[in-house]
C-alpha atoms as one frame of an Amber mdcrd trajectory, in Angstrom:
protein
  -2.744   9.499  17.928  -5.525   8.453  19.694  -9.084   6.953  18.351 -11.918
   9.160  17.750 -13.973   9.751  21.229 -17.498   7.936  21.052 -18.917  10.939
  21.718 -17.534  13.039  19.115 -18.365   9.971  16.485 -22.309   9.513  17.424
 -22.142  13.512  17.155 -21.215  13.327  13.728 -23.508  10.161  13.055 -26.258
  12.909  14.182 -25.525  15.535  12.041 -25.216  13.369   8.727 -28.727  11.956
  10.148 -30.132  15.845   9.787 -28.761  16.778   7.040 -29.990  13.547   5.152
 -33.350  14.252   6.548 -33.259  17.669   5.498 -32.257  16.939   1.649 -34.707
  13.933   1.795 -37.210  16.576   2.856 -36.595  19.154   0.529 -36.974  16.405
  -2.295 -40.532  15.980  -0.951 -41.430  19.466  -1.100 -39.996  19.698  -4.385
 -42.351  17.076  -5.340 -39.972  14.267  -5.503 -41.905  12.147  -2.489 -45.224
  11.382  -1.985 -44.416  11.769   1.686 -42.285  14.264   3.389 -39.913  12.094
   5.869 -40.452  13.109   9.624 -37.831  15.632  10.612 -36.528  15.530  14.105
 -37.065  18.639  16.439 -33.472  19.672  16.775 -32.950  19.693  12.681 -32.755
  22.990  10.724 -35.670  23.805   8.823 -35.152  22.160   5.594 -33.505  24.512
   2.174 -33.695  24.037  -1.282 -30.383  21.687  -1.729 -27.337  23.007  -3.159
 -26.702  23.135  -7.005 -24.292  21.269  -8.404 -22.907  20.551 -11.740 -24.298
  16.641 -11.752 -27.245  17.925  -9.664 -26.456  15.225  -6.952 -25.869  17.265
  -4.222 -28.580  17.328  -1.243 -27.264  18.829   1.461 -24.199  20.767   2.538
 -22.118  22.383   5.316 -18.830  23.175   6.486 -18.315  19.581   7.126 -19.826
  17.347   5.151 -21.686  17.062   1.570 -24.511  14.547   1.121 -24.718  13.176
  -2.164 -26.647  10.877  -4.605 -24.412   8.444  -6.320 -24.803   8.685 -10.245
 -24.544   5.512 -12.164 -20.683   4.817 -12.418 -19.737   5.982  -9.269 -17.542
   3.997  -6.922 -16.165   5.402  -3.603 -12.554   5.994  -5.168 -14.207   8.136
  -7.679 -16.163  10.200  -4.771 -13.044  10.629  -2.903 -11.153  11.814  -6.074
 -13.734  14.510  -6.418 -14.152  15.599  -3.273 -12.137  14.959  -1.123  -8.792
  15.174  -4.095  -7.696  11.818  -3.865  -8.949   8.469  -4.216  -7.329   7.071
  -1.197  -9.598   8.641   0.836 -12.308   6.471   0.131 -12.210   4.485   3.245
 -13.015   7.609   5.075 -16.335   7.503   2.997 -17.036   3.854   3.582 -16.536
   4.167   7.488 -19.038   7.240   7.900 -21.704   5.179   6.023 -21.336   1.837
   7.036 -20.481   0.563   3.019 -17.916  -1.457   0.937 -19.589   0.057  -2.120
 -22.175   2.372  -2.981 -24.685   2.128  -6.078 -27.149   4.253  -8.186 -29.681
   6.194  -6.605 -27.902   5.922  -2.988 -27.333   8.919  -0.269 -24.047   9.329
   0.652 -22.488  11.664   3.265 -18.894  12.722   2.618 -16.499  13.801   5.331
 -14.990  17.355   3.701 -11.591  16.979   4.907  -9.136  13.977   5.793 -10.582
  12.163   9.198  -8.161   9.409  10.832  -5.572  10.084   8.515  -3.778   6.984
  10.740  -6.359   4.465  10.827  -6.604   4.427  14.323  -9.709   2.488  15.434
 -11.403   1.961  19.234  -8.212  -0.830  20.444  -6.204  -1.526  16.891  -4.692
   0.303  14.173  -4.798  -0.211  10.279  -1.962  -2.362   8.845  -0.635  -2.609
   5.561   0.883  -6.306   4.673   3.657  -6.266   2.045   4.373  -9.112   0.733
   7.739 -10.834  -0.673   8.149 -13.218  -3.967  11.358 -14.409  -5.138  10.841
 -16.669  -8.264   7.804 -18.183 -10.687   8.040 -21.524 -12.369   6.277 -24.827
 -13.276   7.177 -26.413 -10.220   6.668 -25.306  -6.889   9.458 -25.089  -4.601
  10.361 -23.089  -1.031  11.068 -19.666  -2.732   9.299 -20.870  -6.783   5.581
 -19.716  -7.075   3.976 -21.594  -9.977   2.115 -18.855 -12.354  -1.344 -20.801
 -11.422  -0.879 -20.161  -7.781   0.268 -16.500  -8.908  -2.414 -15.836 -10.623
  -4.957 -17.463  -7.979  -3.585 -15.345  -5.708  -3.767 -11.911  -7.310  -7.257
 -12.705  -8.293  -8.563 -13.378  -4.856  -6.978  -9.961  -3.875  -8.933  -8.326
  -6.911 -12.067 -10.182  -6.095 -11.967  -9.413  -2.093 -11.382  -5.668  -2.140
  -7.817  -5.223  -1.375  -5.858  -2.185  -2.880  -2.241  -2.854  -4.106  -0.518
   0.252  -3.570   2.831   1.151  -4.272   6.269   2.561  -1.865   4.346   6.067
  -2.336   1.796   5.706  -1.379   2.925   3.995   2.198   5.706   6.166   2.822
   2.767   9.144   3.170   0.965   7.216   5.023   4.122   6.577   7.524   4.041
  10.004   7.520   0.935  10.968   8.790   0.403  12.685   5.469  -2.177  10.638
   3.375  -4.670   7.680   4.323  -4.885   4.466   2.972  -7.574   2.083   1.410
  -8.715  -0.133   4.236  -6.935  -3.058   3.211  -4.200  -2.286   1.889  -1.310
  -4.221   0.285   1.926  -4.337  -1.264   3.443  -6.503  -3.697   6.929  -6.608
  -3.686   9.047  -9.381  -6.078  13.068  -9.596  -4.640  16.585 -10.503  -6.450
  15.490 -10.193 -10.495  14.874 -13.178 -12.131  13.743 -13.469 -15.251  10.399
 -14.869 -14.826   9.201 -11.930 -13.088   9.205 -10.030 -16.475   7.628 -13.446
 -18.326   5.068 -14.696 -15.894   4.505 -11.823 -13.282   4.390  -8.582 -15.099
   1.258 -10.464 -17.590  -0.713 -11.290 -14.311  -0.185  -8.312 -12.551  -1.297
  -5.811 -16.062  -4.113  -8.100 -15.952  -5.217  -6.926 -12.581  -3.372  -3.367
 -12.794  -1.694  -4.241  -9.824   1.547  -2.033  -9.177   5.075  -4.020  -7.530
   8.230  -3.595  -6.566  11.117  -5.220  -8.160  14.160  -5.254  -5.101  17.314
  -6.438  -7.692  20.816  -6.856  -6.570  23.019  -5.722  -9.804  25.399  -7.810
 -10.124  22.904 -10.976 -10.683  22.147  -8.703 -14.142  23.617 -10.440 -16.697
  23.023 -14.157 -15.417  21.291 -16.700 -17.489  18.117 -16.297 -15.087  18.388
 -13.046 -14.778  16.179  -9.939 -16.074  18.033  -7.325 -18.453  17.871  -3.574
 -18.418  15.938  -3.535 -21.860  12.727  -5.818 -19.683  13.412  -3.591 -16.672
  12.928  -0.484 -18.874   9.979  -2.370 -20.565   8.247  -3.350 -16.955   8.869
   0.786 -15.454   7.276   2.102 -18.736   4.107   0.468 -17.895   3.669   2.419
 -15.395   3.389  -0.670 -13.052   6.344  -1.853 -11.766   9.516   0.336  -9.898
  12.729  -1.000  -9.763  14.526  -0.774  -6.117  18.124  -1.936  -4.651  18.211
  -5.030  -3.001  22.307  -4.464  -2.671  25.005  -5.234  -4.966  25.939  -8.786
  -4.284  23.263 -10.112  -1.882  25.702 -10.591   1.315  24.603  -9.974   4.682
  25.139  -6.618   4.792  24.624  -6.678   9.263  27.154  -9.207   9.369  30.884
  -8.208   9.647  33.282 -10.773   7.873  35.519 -13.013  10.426  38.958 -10.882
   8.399  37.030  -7.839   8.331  38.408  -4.537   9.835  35.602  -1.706  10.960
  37.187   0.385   8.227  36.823  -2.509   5.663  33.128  -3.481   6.842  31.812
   0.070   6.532  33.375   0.490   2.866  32.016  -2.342   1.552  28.283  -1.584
   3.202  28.647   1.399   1.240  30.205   0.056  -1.737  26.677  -2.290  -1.457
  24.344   0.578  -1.159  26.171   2.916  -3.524  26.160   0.528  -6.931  22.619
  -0.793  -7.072  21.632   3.117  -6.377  23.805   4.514  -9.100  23.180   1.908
 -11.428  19.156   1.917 -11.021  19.229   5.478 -11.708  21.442   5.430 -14.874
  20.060   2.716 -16.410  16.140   3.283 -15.561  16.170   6.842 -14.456  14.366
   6.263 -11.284  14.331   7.974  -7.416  15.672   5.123  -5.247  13.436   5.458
  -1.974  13.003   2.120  -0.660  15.952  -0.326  -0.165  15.541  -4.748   0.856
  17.746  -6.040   3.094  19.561  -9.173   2.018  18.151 -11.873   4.324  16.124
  -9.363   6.147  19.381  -8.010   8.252  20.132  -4.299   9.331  22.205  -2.737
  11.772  22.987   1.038  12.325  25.552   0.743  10.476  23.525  -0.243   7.327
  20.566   2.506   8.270  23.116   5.295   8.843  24.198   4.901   4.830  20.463
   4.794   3.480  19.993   7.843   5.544  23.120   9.547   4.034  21.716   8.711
   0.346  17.992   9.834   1.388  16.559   6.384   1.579  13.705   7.006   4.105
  12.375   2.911   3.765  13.614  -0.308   4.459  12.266  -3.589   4.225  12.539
  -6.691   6.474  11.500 -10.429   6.208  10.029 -10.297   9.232   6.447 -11.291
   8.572   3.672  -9.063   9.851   1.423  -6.258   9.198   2.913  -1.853   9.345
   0.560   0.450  11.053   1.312   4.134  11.059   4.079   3.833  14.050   5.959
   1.146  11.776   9.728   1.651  12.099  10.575   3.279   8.188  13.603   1.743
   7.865  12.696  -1.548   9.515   9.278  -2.657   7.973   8.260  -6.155   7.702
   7.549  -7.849   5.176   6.075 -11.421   4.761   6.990 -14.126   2.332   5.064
 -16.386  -0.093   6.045 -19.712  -0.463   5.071 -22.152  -3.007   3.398 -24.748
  -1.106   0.384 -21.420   0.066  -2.432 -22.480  -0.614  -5.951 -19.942  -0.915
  -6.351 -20.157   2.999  -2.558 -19.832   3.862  -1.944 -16.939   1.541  -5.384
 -14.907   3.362  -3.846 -15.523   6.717  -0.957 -13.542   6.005  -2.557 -10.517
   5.087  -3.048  -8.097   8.153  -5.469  -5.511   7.729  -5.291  -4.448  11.216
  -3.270  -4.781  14.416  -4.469  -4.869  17.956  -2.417  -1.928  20.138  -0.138
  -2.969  22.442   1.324  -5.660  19.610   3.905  -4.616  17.349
């Protein structure tokens, strides 16, 4: 898909400049203005705005709506109402040239979804999704220490990033539904118990959603989460359990005594018990599925096809724009010695064409 001409964009730019002129000038001769702004000679002679039922409207026309933002309103709530869903709020913030609006301000609104890709003059929106493993006192390799956790999540909050969950991306692989400018997943692999009693606190606290990737058979270990915190972690509306296989073996990697019969049973064998045992126990659609160690062949794709799993998840670090391979999408790794500054550098919010 390629970007929006130049031409086509200052065209637009143009007619959001007349109608805002126009509604500015009907405010004037409605008495709102001591001064009626100067009105350029192409621009329609200005109407009496639109009703509406907030009486924010100002101008209108088949493609776009220029509004006044009421006290309370945020982008995400502008794109919810007009444009049906908040994730088209970046298309909002691109037209006007804001990260937020305020009280009082005009603000044109695109009526209909523009760039659905995020294709932009040379480089294309990415969406990082990032890869935990454990939480604990000490830092280690694969152990995030809650502090760092929690530093981390906050400077997510506090710089505008949107956590989104597997949904959410797999319509915007699609083509279907935008995406938040920078956005980002938040994905948590193998099960360990400490995701349910340091992880799941810090990430309510910011309503951040994540993905739990568990491999069944660790259920049951000391370490381990149970079914009962699993259920307890879903219900919240927050976190969705996913397969991350049933043993954690390299599932691209035939065995030295391994026939092709005997390999391809026990890929399936893999695939099949986390799926059926995620869905008995927790009632979920399985949609997304982490390869142990980051490994997948045909092979391994051919049986999450077969079972309707359109995602698949890497450790291969690096931001997904809309062309992403589905079942091959990378995925980037926090260690425990990231600091602030290491941790922003692997977020990609965008990536430069001709780069994968």
């Amino acid at each position: 898909m390629a970007a929006e001409p130049i031409g086509e964009r200052s065209r637009v730019v143009r007619r959001v400049r007349r109608a805002l002129v126009a509604a500015f000038a009907a405010v004037a001769l409605a008495g709102g203005c001591a001064q009626q702004a100067p009105r350029p000679a192409d621009a329609p002679v200005p109407a009496a705005p639109p009703a509406a039922a907030d009486g924010a409207v100002l101008a209108r026309d088949a493609s776009y709506v220029v509004v006044v933002a009421q006290a309370g309103d945020t982008l995400a709530g502008l794109a919810e109402r007009w444009l049906g869903a908040a994730s088209h709020r970046g298309a909002i913030a691109e037209l006007n040239g804001i990260e937020e609006v305020r009280a009082g301000q005009a603000v044109a609104i695109p009526l209909g979804t523009r760039n659905v890709v995020g294709v932009r003059p040379g480089a294309a929106q990415a969406v990082t999704i990032l890869c935990y493993h454990r939480f604990g006192p000490r830092a280690n390799t694969l152990t995030v220490t809650p502090a760092a956790f929690e530093a981390q999540m906050a400077w997510l909050a506090r710089n505008g990033y949107t956590v989104i969950p597997f949904a959410q991306l797999e319509a915007f692989l699609d083509g279907r539904e935008p995406l938040p400018p920078k956005s980002v997943l938040i994905t948590i692999d193998d099960g360990y118990r400490a995701t349910h009693e340091i992880a799941f606190p810090i990430l309510r606290k910011y309503g951040f959603p994540a993905t739990l990737f568990l491999y069944t058979d660790f259920v049951g270990a000391p370490d381990a989460l149970t079914w009962a915190q699993m259920r307890e972690m879903t219900a919240s509306g927050l976190f969705e359990v996913q397969p991350h296989s049933k043993t954690h073996s390299n599932l691209a990697v035939r065995q030295a005594d391994e026939s092709e019969a005997r390999y391809r049973e026990r890929v399936r064998r893999e695939i099949e018990a986390p799926v059926q045992a995620i869905r008995r126990e927790l009632g979920v659609r399985t949609q997304v599925f982490a390869f142990p160690y980051g490994d997948v062949n045909d092979v391994v794709a051919a049986e999450l096809r077969s079972r309707d799993i359109g995602m698949g998840v890497t450790v291969t670090p690096g931001g997904n724009a809309f062309y992403a391979p589905p079942l091959m999408l990378r995925r980037t790794m926090i260690f425990g010695g990231d600091d602030l500054e290491t941790f922003r550098g692997k977020l990609v919010t965008a990536v430069p064409f001709g780069r994968p």
